[in-house]
Amino acid sequence: MIDLHSHTTASDGTFSPAQLVAEAGRAGVRILGITDHDTFSGYDQALPLAQQAGLELVCGIELSTKLHGHSVHLLGYFLSVEGLGDFRTWIAELQASRRDRNLRLIARLRELGVNITLEEVQAHGGEMTGRPHFAQLLIEKGYVSNMQQAFDDYLDESAKGYVTRREPQFAEAVQHIRGAGGIASLAHPIRLREDFAAILPELCAAGLNAIEAYHSDHSPEQTALYLQLAKQHGLLVTGGSDFHGTVKPEIRLGTGRGGNLQIPDNLVERLQCKDAS
Ligand code: AMP
Ligand code: FE
Ligand code: FE
Ligand code: ZN
């Protein structure tokens, strides 16, 4: 089994890199991509453990980018991890912008009468604090009753608590991934706020290499459509569960939501030889 989309405590997952490697073994995942938000830290920590466990680890990342004013997630896969120095320097800037955003988000929420501190939010996070950690604290303190309400009422782009952070433009992020020898894949296209087929030519012109056709949020019909669009535009295909651990307990590593994920065994070979057929 293959799963090319997973998160650890280095971003907003609840499994440590070691726990994720163990979970892959338990779930029968043979090739695992770690795609933490804006960091390789989880991958770096998991690598020696995966080697001991006989698990093939793929170095990945999930970047939040801006496209037509909206946030769009972009996956980067690095089948060779040589020469990632400049890319690591670039993502360190993204991490700094996230820390700055977190300070402004605290200030904004406090203006709205939400009594929380950065220390409290950080206590919910692992290495890098993100909005899901803010959401957990809002639930714990009784300001909202669940994750969805936390985003709807406070944290979503359209909500009153939202503060912007410097996110790279989609095309800029694609170029950084490709410049480092990586494959840029559009994450969970179902979550795009625009008509995917209509904007796909523009994404291809920006240098996009692949589409995440297989994802826990995709129905079989949607997966079929994304596979067909990939073929039509000569794009590679990627896939994964988007495993986050106990914060999204319904999503299982390797098999997705209720076993809805069926990722072909030769997916990584096709990425290696850039086979878009
Ligand atoms: P951040 O990277 O800190 O800005 O947080 C972004 C993360 O929050 C995304 O990767 C999602 O996991 C989560 N997220 C964003 N919007 C929503 C939403 N409307 N509902 C639930 N989770 C969301
Ligand atoms: Fe996430
Ligand atoms: Fe995502
Ligand atoms: Zn993800």
mmCIF file of C-alpha atoms and ligand atoms in Angstrom:
data_model
loop_
_atom_site.group_PDB
_atom_site.id
_atom_site.type_symbol
_atom_site.label_atom_id
_atom_site.label_comp_id
_atom_site.label_asym_id
_atom_site.label_seq_id
_atom_site.Cartn_x
_atom_site.Cartn_y
_atom_site.Cartn_z
ATOM 1 C CA MET A 1 0.000 0.000 0.000
ATOM 2 C CA ILE A 2 1.071 3.555 -0.737
ATOM 3 C CA ASP A 3 0.115 6.780 1.023
ATOM 4 C CA LEU A 4 1.678 10.028 -0.141
ATOM 5 C CA HIS A 5 -0.138 12.509 2.111
ATOM 6 C CA SER A 6 0.332 12.497 5.876
ATOM 7 C CA HIS A 7 1.066 14.876 8.740
ATOM 8 C CA THR A 8 3.045 14.543 11.966
ATOM 9 C CA THR A 9 3.412 16.627 15.133
ATOM 10 C CA ALA A 10 5.917 18.712 13.153
ATOM 11 C CA SER A 11 2.785 20.439 11.758
ATOM 12 C CA ASP A 12 -0.838 19.717 12.659
ATOM 13 C CA GLY A 13 -0.845 15.929 12.965
ATOM 14 C CA THR A 14 -1.101 14.228 16.351
ATOM 15 C CA PHE A 15 1.300 11.338 15.638
ATOM 16 C CA SER A 16 5.003 11.932 16.222
ATOM 17 C CA PRO A 17 7.278 10.924 13.328
ATOM 18 C CA ALA A 18 8.105 7.710 15.239
ATOM 19 C CA GLN A 19 4.425 6.939 15.847
ATOM 20 C CA LEU A 20 3.613 7.560 12.183
ATOM 21 C CA VAL A 21 6.332 5.160 11.040
ATOM 22 C CA ALA A 22 4.923 2.555 13.446
ATOM 23 C CA GLU A 23 1.398 3.212 12.172
ATOM 24 C CA ALA A 24 2.556 2.686 8.586
ATOM 25 C CA GLY A 25 3.895 -0.722 9.594
ATOM 26 C CA ARG A 26 0.656 -1.602 11.357
ATOM 27 C CA ALA A 27 -1.505 -0.430 8.440
ATOM 28 C CA GLY A 28 0.572 -2.235 5.803
ATOM 29 C CA VAL A 29 1.807 0.946 4.114
ATOM 30 C CA ARG A 30 4.993 0.177 2.184
ATOM 31 C CA ILE A 31 5.696 3.642 0.752
ATOM 32 C CA LEU A 32 4.866 6.678 2.891
ATOM 33 C CA GLY A 33 5.008 10.346 1.949
ATOM 34 C CA ILE A 34 5.219 12.788 4.848
ATOM 35 C CA THR A 35 3.779 16.124 3.776
ATOM 36 C CA ASP A 36 3.775 18.395 6.791
ATOM 37 C CA HIS A 37 2.689 22.003 6.324
ATOM 38 C CA ASP A 38 5.717 24.202 5.524
ATOM 39 C CA THR A 39 8.343 21.935 7.130
ATOM 40 C CA PHE A 40 10.569 18.890 6.525
ATOM 41 C CA SER A 41 11.156 18.393 10.238
ATOM 42 C CA GLY A 42 8.813 15.387 10.514
ATOM 43 C CA TYR A 43 10.390 13.740 7.458
ATOM 44 C CA ASP A 44 13.906 14.383 8.774
ATOM 45 C CA GLN A 45 13.075 12.733 12.093
ATOM 46 C CA ALA A 46 11.215 9.813 10.508
ATOM 47 C CA LEU A 47 13.918 8.937 7.961
ATOM 48 C CA PRO A 48 16.292 6.894 10.161
ATOM 49 C CA LEU A 49 13.327 5.156 11.818
ATOM 50 C CA ALA A 50 11.791 4.286 8.439
ATOM 51 C CA GLN A 51 15.108 2.872 7.266
ATOM 52 C CA GLN A 52 15.245 0.631 10.334
ATOM 53 C CA ALA A 53 11.650 -0.456 9.756
ATOM 54 C CA GLY A 54 12.114 -1.167 6.031
ATOM 55 C CA LEU A 55 9.607 1.530 5.087
ATOM 56 C CA GLU A 56 10.224 3.576 1.951
ATOM 57 C CA LEU A 57 9.838 7.224 2.884
ATOM 58 C CA VAL A 58 9.069 9.954 0.337
ATOM 59 C CA CYS A 59 10.113 13.493 1.229
ATOM 60 C CA GLY A 60 7.160 15.819 0.811
ATOM 61 C CA ILE A 61 5.691 19.104 1.921
ATOM 62 C CA GLU A 62 2.309 20.846 1.795
ATOM 63 C CA LEU A 63 2.451 24.581 1.114
ATOM 64 C CA SER A 64 -0.362 27.088 1.514
ATOM 65 C CA THR A 65 -0.330 29.309 -1.561
ATOM 66 C CA LYS A 66 -2.453 32.136 -2.867
ATOM 67 C CA LEU A 67 -4.412 31.774 -6.085
ATOM 68 C CA HIS A 68 -6.882 34.444 -7.189
ATOM 69 C CA GLY A 69 -6.950 35.687 -3.584
ATOM 70 C CA HIS A 70 -7.797 32.297 -2.048
ATOM 71 C CA SER A 71 -5.664 29.803 -0.172
ATOM 72 C CA VAL A 72 -4.757 26.740 -2.261
ATOM 73 C CA HIS A 73 -2.710 23.805 -0.953
ATOM 74 C CA LEU A 74 0.179 22.605 -3.060
ATOM 75 C CA LEU A 75 2.149 19.416 -2.441
ATOM 76 C CA GLY A 76 5.836 19.110 -3.247
ATOM 77 C CA TYR A 77 7.525 15.708 -3.628
ATOM 78 C CA PHE A 78 11.285 15.339 -3.682
ATOM 79 C CA LEU A 79 12.275 11.891 -4.907
ATOM 80 C CA SER A 80 15.871 13.011 -4.579
ATOM 81 C CA VAL A 81 16.662 14.974 -1.440
ATOM 82 C CA GLU A 82 20.050 16.189 -2.673
ATOM 83 C CA GLY A 83 20.296 19.936 -3.159
ATOM 84 C CA LEU A 84 17.341 21.020 -1.021
ATOM 85 C CA GLY A 85 19.413 23.668 0.795
ATOM 86 C CA ASP A 86 17.935 26.744 -0.906
ATOM 87 C CA PHE A 87 14.439 25.321 -0.620
ATOM 88 C CA ARG A 88 14.938 24.795 3.123
ATOM 89 C CA THR A 89 16.034 28.427 3.440
ATOM 90 C CA TRP A 90 12.907 29.511 1.586
ATOM 91 C CA ILE A 91 10.550 27.479 3.795
ATOM 92 C CA ALA A 92 12.248 28.918 6.894
ATOM 93 C CA GLU A 93 10.839 32.290 5.726
ATOM 94 C CA LEU A 94 7.359 30.772 5.477
ATOM 95 C CA GLN A 95 7.730 29.439 9.011
ATOM 96 C CA ALA A 96 8.684 32.925 10.239
ATOM 97 C CA SER A 97 5.600 34.437 8.567
ATOM 98 C CA ARG A 98 3.480 31.813 10.318
ATOM 99 C CA ARG A 99 4.887 32.772 13.737
ATOM 100 C CA ASP A 100 4.194 36.434 13.025
ATOM 101 C CA ARG A 101 0.642 35.561 11.914
ATOM 102 C CA ASN A 102 0.070 33.613 15.120
ATOM 103 C CA LEU A 103 0.927 36.687 17.213
ATOM 104 C CA ARG A 104 -1.481 38.846 15.194
ATOM 105 C CA LEU A 105 -4.169 36.143 15.348
ATOM 106 C CA ILE A 106 -3.943 36.096 19.154
ATOM 107 C CA ALA A 107 -4.297 39.891 19.217
ATOM 108 C CA ARG A 108 -7.298 39.766 16.875
ATOM 109 C CA LEU A 109 -9.073 37.035 18.849
ATOM 110 C CA ARG A 110 -8.474 38.915 22.094
ATOM 111 C CA GLU A 111 -10.083 42.000 20.481
ATOM 112 C CA LEU A 112 -13.080 39.791 19.798
ATOM 113 C CA GLY A 113 -13.283 38.901 23.483
ATOM 114 C CA VAL A 114 -11.602 35.503 23.244
ATOM 115 C CA ASN A 115 -9.344 35.135 26.245
ATOM 116 C CA ILE A 116 -6.385 33.057 25.053
ATOM 117 C CA THR A 117 -2.612 33.350 25.010
ATOM 118 C CA LEU A 118 0.014 32.148 22.567
ATOM 119 C CA GLU A 119 1.479 29.863 25.231
ATOM 120 C CA GLU A 120 -1.867 28.112 25.616
ATOM 121 C CA VAL A 121 -2.194 27.604 21.856
ATOM 122 C CA GLN A 122 1.375 26.373 21.571
ATOM 123 C CA ALA A 123 0.679 23.806 24.261
ATOM 124 C CA HIS A 124 -1.768 22.202 21.795
ATOM 125 C CA GLY A 125 0.697 22.185 18.957
ATOM 126 C CA GLY A 126 3.786 20.258 18.182
ATOM 127 C CA GLU A 127 6.670 22.067 16.578
ATOM 128 C CA MET A 128 4.678 24.512 14.533
ATOM 129 C CA THR A 129 1.465 26.136 15.614
ATOM 130 C CA GLY A 130 -1.336 26.490 13.082
ATOM 131 C CA ARG A 131 -5.009 27.370 13.020
ATOM 132 C CA PRO A 132 -6.119 23.803 13.866
ATOM 133 C CA HIS A 133 -4.337 24.258 17.223
ATOM 134 C CA PHE A 134 -6.188 27.535 17.782
ATOM 135 C CA ALA A 135 -9.403 25.648 16.993
ATOM 136 C CA GLN A 136 -8.639 22.979 19.597
ATOM 137 C CA LEU A 137 -8.126 25.619 22.268
ATOM 138 C CA LEU A 138 -11.345 27.455 21.311
ATOM 139 C CA ILE A 139 -13.213 24.168 21.749
ATOM 140 C CA GLU A 140 -11.511 23.397 25.057
ATOM 141 C CA LYS A 141 -12.346 26.847 26.415
ATOM 142 C CA GLY A 142 -15.968 26.530 25.348
ATOM 143 C CA TYR A 143 -16.014 29.356 22.778
ATOM 144 C CA VAL A 144 -17.165 26.871 20.115
ATOM 145 C CA SER A 145 -18.331 23.289 20.208
ATOM 146 C CA ASN A 146 -16.347 21.762 17.361
ATOM 147 C CA MET A 147 -13.614 22.256 14.774
ATOM 148 C CA GLN A 148 -15.996 23.331 12.028
ATOM 149 C CA GLN A 149 -17.559 26.002 14.229
ATOM 150 C CA ALA A 150 -14.117 27.262 15.245
ATOM 151 C CA PHE A 151 -13.277 27.857 11.595
ATOM 152 C CA ASP A 152 -16.728 29.162 10.630
ATOM 153 C CA ASP A 153 -16.942 31.618 13.522
ATOM 154 C CA TYR A 154 -13.330 32.688 13.956
ATOM 155 C CA LEU A 155 -10.585 31.211 11.793
ATOM 156 C CA ASP A 156 -11.741 30.685 8.209
ATOM 157 C CA GLU A 157 -10.781 33.154 5.453
ATOM 158 C CA SER A 158 -14.342 34.469 5.591
ATOM 159 C CA ALA A 159 -14.577 34.631 9.420
ATOM 160 C CA LYS A 160 -14.273 37.647 11.686
ATOM 161 C CA GLY A 161 -11.066 36.540 13.376
ATOM 162 C CA TYR A 162 -9.114 35.888 10.188
ATOM 163 C CA VAL A 163 -5.772 37.602 9.776
ATOM 164 C CA THR A 164 -3.712 37.294 6.620
ATOM 165 C CA ARG A 165 -0.213 35.940 6.442
ATOM 166 C CA ARG A 166 2.311 36.188 3.689
ATOM 167 C CA GLU A 167 1.609 33.184 1.514
ATOM 168 C CA PRO A 168 3.527 32.666 -1.716
ATOM 169 C CA GLN A 169 1.615 32.966 -4.946
ATOM 170 C CA PHE A 170 0.722 29.577 -6.445
ATOM 171 C CA ALA A 171 3.076 30.006 -9.425
ATOM 172 C CA GLU A 172 5.936 31.130 -7.186
ATOM 173 C CA ALA A 173 5.552 28.053 -4.969
ATOM 174 C CA VAL A 174 5.444 25.740 -8.018
ATOM 175 C CA GLN A 175 8.667 27.287 -9.279
ATOM 176 C CA HIS A 176 10.390 26.862 -5.912
ATOM 177 C CA ILE A 177 9.415 23.172 -5.776
ATOM 178 C CA ARG A 178 10.531 22.553 -9.347
ATOM 179 C CA GLY A 179 13.700 24.578 -8.867
ATOM 180 C CA ALA A 180 14.614 22.158 -6.079
ATOM 181 C CA GLY A 181 14.013 19.180 -8.384
ATOM 182 C CA GLY A 182 10.575 18.408 -6.959
ATOM 183 C CA ILE A 183 7.183 17.494 -8.369
ATOM 184 C CA ALA A 184 4.416 20.027 -7.678
ATOM 185 C CA SER A 185 1.002 18.436 -7.180
ATOM 186 C CA LEU A 186 -2.277 20.226 -6.545
ATOM 187 C CA ALA A 187 -3.581 18.942 -3.175
ATOM 188 C CA HIS A 188 -7.222 17.783 -2.772
ATOM 189 C CA PRO A 189 -8.664 19.613 -5.819
ATOM 190 C CA ILE A 190 -12.166 19.091 -4.407
ATOM 191 C CA ARG A 191 -11.464 21.892 -1.925
ATOM 192 C CA LEU A 192 -10.796 24.525 -4.606
ATOM 193 C CA ARG A 193 -13.245 27.375 -4.463
ATOM 194 C CA GLU A 194 -13.112 27.773 -8.236
ATOM 195 C CA ASP A 195 -14.077 25.470 -11.091
ATOM 196 C CA PHE A 196 -11.079 23.182 -11.371
ATOM 197 C CA ALA A 197 -11.429 22.249 -15.043
ATOM 198 C CA ALA A 198 -11.739 25.936 -15.939
ATOM 199 C CA ILE A 199 -8.567 27.047 -14.146
ATOM 200 C CA LEU A 200 -6.467 23.969 -14.922
ATOM 201 C CA PRO A 201 -4.883 25.449 -18.076
ATOM 202 C CA GLU A 202 -3.637 28.368 -15.980
ATOM 203 C CA LEU A 203 -2.240 25.988 -13.334
ATOM 204 C CA CYS A 204 -0.451 24.018 -16.046
ATOM 205 C CA ALA A 205 0.983 27.236 -17.476
ATOM 206 C CA ALA A 206 2.341 27.997 -13.981
ATOM 207 C CA GLY A 207 4.281 24.707 -14.197
ATOM 208 C CA LEU A 208 2.084 22.356 -12.175
ATOM 209 C CA ASN A 209 3.272 18.745 -12.643
ATOM 210 C CA ALA A 210 0.565 16.663 -11.010
ATOM 211 C CA ILE A 211 -2.877 16.414 -9.440
ATOM 212 C CA GLU A 212 -3.732 14.641 -6.191
ATOM 213 C CA ALA A 213 -6.489 12.580 -7.810
ATOM 214 C CA TYR A 214 -6.692 10.108 -4.920
ATOM 215 C CA HIS A 215 -7.673 11.714 -1.595
ATOM 216 C CA SER A 216 -9.916 10.778 1.348
ATOM 217 C CA ASP A 217 -12.307 13.631 0.490
ATOM 218 C CA HIS A 218 -12.858 12.467 -3.107
ATOM 219 C CA SER A 219 -15.781 10.310 -4.186
ATOM 220 C CA PRO A 220 -15.067 7.610 -6.815
ATOM 221 C CA GLU A 221 -16.666 9.861 -9.448
ATOM 222 C CA GLN A 222 -14.485 12.815 -8.472
ATOM 223 C CA THR A 223 -11.352 10.660 -8.526
ATOM 224 C CA ALA A 224 -12.313 9.442 -12.005
ATOM 225 C CA LEU A 225 -12.775 13.032 -13.172
ATOM 226 C CA TYR A 226 -9.380 14.112 -11.784
ATOM 227 C CA LEU A 227 -7.681 11.123 -13.429
ATOM 228 C CA GLN A 228 -9.260 12.058 -16.726
ATOM 229 C CA LEU A 229 -8.278 15.726 -16.382
ATOM 230 C CA ALA A 230 -4.710 14.695 -15.517
ATOM 231 C CA LYS A 231 -4.548 12.559 -18.632
ATOM 232 C CA GLN A 232 -6.011 15.292 -20.803
ATOM 233 C CA HIS A 233 -3.433 17.826 -19.591
ATOM 234 C CA GLY A 234 -0.458 15.440 -19.472
ATOM 235 C CA LEU A 235 -0.163 15.713 -15.689
ATOM 236 C CA LEU A 236 1.137 13.112 -13.249
ATOM 237 C CA VAL A 237 -1.109 11.731 -10.540
ATOM 238 C CA THR A 238 -0.495 11.580 -6.777
ATOM 239 C CA GLY A 239 -2.620 10.389 -3.886
ATOM 240 C CA GLY A 240 -2.859 10.009 -0.154
ATOM 241 C CA SER A 241 -5.128 9.893 2.854
ATOM 242 C CA ASP A 242 -4.195 13.286 4.405
ATOM 243 C CA PHE A 243 -3.781 11.442 7.704
ATOM 244 C CA HIS A 244 -3.690 13.805 10.730
ATOM 245 C CA GLY A 245 -4.057 11.255 13.551
ATOM 246 C CA THR A 246 -6.635 11.585 16.331
ATOM 247 C CA VAL A 247 -7.869 15.065 15.304
ATOM 248 C CA LYS A 248 -9.382 13.432 12.205
ATOM 249 C CA PRO A 249 -10.014 9.920 13.559
ATOM 250 C CA GLU A 250 -12.203 8.880 10.628
ATOM 251 C CA ILE A 251 -9.235 9.064 8.254
ATOM 252 C CA ARG A 252 -6.936 6.042 8.256
ATOM 253 C CA LEU A 253 -3.414 5.884 6.952
ATOM 254 C CA GLY A 254 -3.314 4.118 3.576
ATOM 255 C CA THR A 255 -7.040 3.478 3.281
ATOM 256 C CA GLY A 256 -8.637 6.886 3.884
ATOM 257 C CA ARG A 257 -12.207 7.413 5.021
ATOM 258 C CA GLY A 258 -14.066 4.156 5.510
ATOM 259 C CA GLY A 259 -11.626 2.460 3.151
ATOM 260 C CA ASN A 260 -12.461 4.763 0.229
ATOM 261 C CA LEU A 261 -8.871 5.209 -0.892
ATOM 262 C CA GLN A 262 -7.453 2.877 -3.522
ATOM 263 C CA ILE A 263 -4.069 4.105 -4.599
ATOM 264 C CA PRO A 264 -2.395 2.072 -7.364
ATOM 265 C CA ASP A 265 0.774 0.279 -6.299
ATOM 266 C CA ASN A 266 2.828 1.727 -9.154
ATOM 267 C CA LEU A 267 2.119 5.383 -8.352
ATOM 268 C CA VAL A 268 5.639 6.213 -7.207
ATOM 269 C CA GLU A 269 7.273 4.364 -10.110
ATOM 270 C CA ARG A 270 5.183 6.523 -12.428
ATOM 271 C CA LEU A 271 6.339 9.665 -10.625
ATOM 272 C CA GLN A 272 9.937 8.464 -10.898
ATOM 273 C CA CYS A 273 9.773 8.041 -14.656
ATOM 274 C CA LYS A 274 7.431 11.024 -15.088
ATOM 275 C CA ASP A 275 4.881 8.743 -16.736
ATOM 276 C CA ALA A 276 1.707 10.766 -17.184
ATOM 277 C CA SER A 277 -0.200 8.096 -19.127
HETATM 278 P P1 AMP B 1 -2.755 27.366 8.888
HETATM 279 O O1 AMP B 1 -1.778 26.618 8.020
HETATM 280 O O2 AMP B 1 -2.271 27.571 10.277
HETATM 281 O O3 AMP B 1 -3.241 28.634 8.252
HETATM 282 O O4 AMP B 1 -4.023 26.390 9.035
HETATM 283 C C1 AMP B 1 -4.528 25.800 7.879
HETATM 284 C C2 AMP B 1 -5.101 24.450 8.206
HETATM 285 O O5 AMP B 1 -6.319 24.615 8.888
HETATM 286 C C3 AMP B 1 -5.460 23.657 6.954
HETATM 287 O O6 AMP B 1 -4.401 22.866 6.552
HETATM 288 C C4 AMP B 1 -6.611 22.813 7.390
HETATM 289 O O7 AMP B 1 -6.143 21.609 7.979
HETATM 290 C C5 AMP B 1 -7.283 23.645 8.448
HETATM 291 N N1 AMP B 1 -8.432 24.381 7.917
HETATM 292 C C6 AMP B 1 -8.422 25.494 7.138
HETATM 293 N N2 AMP B 1 -9.675 25.927 6.873
HETATM 294 C C7 AMP B 1 -10.513 25.054 7.508
HETATM 295 C C8 AMP B 1 -11.936 24.963 7.644
HETATM 296 N N3 AMP B 1 -12.755 25.862 7.067
HETATM 297 N N4 AMP B 1 -12.421 23.944 8.371
HETATM 298 C C9 AMP B 1 -11.594 23.043 8.981
HETATM 299 N N5 AMP B 1 -10.254 23.082 8.889
HETATM 300 C C10 AMP B 1 -9.702 24.070 8.167
HETATM 301 FE FE FE B 2 -3.416 20.002 8.006
HETATM 302 FE FE FE B 3 -4.333 20.376 2.685
HETATM 303 ZN ZN ZN B 4 -2.619 17.734 4.279
#
